[in-house]
Coordinates of C-alpha atoms in Angstrom, one line a residue:
X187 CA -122.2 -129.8 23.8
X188 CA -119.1 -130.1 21.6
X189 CA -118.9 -126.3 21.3
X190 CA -119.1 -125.9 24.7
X191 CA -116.6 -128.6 25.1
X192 CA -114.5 -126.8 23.0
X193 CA -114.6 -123.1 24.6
X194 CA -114.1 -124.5 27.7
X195 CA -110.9 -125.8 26.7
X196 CA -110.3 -122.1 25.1
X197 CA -110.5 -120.6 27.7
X198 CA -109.1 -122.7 29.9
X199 CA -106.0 -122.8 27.8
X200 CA -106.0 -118.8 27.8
X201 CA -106.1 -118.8 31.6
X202 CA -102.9 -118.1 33.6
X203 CA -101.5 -121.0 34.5
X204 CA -98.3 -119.7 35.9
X205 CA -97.3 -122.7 38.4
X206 CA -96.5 -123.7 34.9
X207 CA -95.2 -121.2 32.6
X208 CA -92.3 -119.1 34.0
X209 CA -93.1 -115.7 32.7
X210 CA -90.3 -114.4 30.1
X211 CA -89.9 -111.2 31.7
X212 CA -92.2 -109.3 34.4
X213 CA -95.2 -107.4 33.3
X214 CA -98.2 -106.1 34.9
X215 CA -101.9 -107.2 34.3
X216 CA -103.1 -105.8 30.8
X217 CA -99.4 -105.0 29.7
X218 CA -99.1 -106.5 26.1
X219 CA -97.2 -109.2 26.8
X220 CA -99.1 -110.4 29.6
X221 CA -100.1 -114.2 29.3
X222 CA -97.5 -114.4 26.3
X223 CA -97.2 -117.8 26.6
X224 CA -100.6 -118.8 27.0
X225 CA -101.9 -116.9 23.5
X226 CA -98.9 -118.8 22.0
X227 CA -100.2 -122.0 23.3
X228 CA -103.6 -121.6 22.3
X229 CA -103.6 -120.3 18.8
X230 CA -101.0 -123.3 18.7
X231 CA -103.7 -125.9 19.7
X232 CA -106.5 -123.9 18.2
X233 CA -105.2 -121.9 14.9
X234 CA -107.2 -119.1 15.9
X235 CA -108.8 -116.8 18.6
X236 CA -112.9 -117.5 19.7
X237 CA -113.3 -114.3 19.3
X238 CA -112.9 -111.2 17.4
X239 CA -112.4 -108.5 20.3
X240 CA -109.5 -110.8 22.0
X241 CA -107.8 -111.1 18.6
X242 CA -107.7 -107.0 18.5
X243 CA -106.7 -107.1 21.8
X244 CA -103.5 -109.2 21.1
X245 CA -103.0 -107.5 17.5
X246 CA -103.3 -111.0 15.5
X247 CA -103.1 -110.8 12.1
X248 CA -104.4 -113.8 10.0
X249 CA -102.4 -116.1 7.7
X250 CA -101.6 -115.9 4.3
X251 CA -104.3 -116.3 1.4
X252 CA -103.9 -116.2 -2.0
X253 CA -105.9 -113.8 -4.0
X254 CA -104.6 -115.7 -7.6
X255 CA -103.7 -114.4 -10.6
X256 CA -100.4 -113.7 -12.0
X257 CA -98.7 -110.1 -11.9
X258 CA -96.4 -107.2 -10.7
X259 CA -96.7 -103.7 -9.4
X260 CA -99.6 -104.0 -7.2
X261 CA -100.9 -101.0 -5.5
X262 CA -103.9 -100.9 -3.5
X263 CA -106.7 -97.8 -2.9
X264 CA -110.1 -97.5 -1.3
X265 CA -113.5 -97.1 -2.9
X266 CA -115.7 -94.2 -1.8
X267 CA -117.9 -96.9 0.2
X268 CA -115.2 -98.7 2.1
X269 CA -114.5 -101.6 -0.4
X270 CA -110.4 -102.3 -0.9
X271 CA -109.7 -102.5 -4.6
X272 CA -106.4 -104.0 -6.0
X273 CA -104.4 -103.0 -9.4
X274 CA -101.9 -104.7 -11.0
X275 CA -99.8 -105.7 -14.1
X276 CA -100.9 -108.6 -15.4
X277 CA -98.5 -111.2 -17.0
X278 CA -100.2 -109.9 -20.5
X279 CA -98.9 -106.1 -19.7
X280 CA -102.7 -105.0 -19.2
X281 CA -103.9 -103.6 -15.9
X282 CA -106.2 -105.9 -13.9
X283 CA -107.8 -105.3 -10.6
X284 CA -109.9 -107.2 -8.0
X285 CA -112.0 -105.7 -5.3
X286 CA -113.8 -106.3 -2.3
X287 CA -117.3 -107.1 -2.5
X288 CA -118.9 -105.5 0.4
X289 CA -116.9 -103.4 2.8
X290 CA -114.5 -105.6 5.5
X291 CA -115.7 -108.1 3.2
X292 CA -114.5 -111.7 0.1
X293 CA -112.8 -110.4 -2.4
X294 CA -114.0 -110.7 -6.2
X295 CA -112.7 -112.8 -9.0
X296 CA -110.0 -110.8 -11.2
X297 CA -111.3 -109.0 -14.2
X298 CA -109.0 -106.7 -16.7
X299 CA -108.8 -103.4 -17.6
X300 CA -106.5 -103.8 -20.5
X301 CA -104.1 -101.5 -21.4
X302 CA -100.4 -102.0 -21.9
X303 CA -98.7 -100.7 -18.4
X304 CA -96.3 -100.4 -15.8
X305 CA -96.0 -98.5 -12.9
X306 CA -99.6 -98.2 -12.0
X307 CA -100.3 -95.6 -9.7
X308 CA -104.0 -94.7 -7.8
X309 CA -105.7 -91.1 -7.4
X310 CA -109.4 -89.9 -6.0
X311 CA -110.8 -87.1 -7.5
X312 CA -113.2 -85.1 -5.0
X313 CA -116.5 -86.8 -5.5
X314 CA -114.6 -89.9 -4.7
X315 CA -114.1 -91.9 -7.8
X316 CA -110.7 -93.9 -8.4
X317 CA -108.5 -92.6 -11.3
X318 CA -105.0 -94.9 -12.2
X319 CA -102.1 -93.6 -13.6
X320 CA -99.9 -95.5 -15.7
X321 CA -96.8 -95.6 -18.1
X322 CA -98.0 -96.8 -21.3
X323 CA -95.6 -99.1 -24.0
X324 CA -95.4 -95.8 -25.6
X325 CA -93.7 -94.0 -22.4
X326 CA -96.5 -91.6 -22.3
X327 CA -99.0 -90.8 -18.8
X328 CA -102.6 -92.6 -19.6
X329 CA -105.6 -92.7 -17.2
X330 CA -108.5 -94.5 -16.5
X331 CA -111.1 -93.6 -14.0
X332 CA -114.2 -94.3 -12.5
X333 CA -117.4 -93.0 -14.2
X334 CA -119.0 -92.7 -10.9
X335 CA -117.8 -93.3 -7.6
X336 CA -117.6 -97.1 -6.5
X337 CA -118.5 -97.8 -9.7
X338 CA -117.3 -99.6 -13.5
X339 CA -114.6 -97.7 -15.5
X340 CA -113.9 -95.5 -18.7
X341 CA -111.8 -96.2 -21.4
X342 CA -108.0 -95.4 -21.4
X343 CA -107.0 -91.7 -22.4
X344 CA -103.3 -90.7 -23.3
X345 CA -101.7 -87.4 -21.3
X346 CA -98.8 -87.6 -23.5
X347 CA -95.2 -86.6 -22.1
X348 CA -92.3 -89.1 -22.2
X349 CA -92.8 -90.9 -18.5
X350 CA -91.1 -92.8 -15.4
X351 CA -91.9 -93.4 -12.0
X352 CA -95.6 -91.4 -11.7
X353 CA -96.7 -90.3 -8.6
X354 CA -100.1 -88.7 -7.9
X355 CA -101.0 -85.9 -5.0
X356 CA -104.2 -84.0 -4.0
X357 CA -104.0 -80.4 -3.8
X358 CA -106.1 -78.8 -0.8
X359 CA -109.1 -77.9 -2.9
X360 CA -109.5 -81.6 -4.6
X361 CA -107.7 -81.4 -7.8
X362 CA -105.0 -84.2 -8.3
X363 CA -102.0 -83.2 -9.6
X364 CA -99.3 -86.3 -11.1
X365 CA -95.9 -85.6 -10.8
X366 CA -92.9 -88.0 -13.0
X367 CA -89.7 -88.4 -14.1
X368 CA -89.2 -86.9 -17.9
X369 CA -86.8 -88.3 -20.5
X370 CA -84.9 -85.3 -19.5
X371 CA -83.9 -87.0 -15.6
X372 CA -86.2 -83.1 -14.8
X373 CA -89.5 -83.9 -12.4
X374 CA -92.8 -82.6 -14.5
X375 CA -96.1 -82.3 -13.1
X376 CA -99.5 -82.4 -14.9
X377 CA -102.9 -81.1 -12.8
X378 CA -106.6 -81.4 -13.3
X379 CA -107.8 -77.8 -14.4
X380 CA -111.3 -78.1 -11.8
X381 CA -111.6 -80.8 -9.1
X382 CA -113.2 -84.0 -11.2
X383 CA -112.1 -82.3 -14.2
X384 CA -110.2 -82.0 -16.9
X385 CA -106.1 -82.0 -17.2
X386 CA -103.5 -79.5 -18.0

């Protein structure tokens, strides 16, 4: 009965009631800001929409939530099944990440990858595995990558150079090539030899 009770009052609260809300400007059924006032009143009252498909339909987005830890430089990518994983700088220098534990889904606890980084940047090779890029304390390019796709993660690896700023692109056949800012101020470029492969 109370959640009845309650829905009722939802929707009654998301009905036009326009003897009593003077519209802010005129719009036609459906338009996006019809019933402005009324959506504002309700997730006022109730902090949230009753369902899912009337949330999309009004382009909600949820409040904040704190995921912890304590960083800088986050950058975000997708696994190969869906999941959202997260990257960062920990306050320690090391790359951590936390990642979504089923698709659309809670999000994990925090877990490093150690390292000492900035400027982390996120790749896929073609079979889908995550590879980050980062400066290392030495100035020099290191990786890191998945060792299958969606999966746990290799050790760090050096590509040498003297490094700012990395970016990463795909070329159209798969391979990722990383582009940077040398010592020089001059943009170099490093590229995997085979898609999922090796560098050059």
């Amino acid at each position: 009965m109370a959640e009845h009770r309650k829905r009722s009052e939802a929707l009654a609260v998301m009905a036009p009631e326009r003897e009593h809300v003077a519209p802010r400007h005129a719009v036609a059924p459906g338009d996006a800001g019809d019933h402005v006032e009324q959506v504002y009143r309700y997730l006022q009252r109730f902090g949230s929409f009753p369902n899912s498909d009337l949330a999309a339909h009004y382009h909600v987005w949820s409040g904040w939530e704190s995921l912890g830890g304590g960083l800088t430089d986050p950058v975000v990518a997708s696994n190969a099944d869906g999941r959202l994983e997260a990257f960062v700088r920990g306050l320690d220098g090391a790359l951590w990440h936390i990642w979504q534990t089923t698709p659309n889904g809670g999000w994990s606890g925090w877990a490093s990858l150690g390292g000492g980084i900035t400027d982390p940047v996120v790749g896929h090779n073609a079979d889908g595995r995550m590879e980050v890029f980062v400066r290392g304390l030495d100035g020099a390019l290191w990786h890191i990558w998945q060792t299958a796709p969606s999966s746990g993660w290799s050790g760090w690896e050096s590509l040498g150079g003297g490094i700012t700023d990395p970016v990463v692109g795909h070329n159209a056949d798969g391979r990722m090539e990383v582009f940077v800012r040398g010592l020089d101020g001059a943009l170099w470029h490093i590229w995997q030899t085979a898609p999922n492969n090796g560098w050059f």
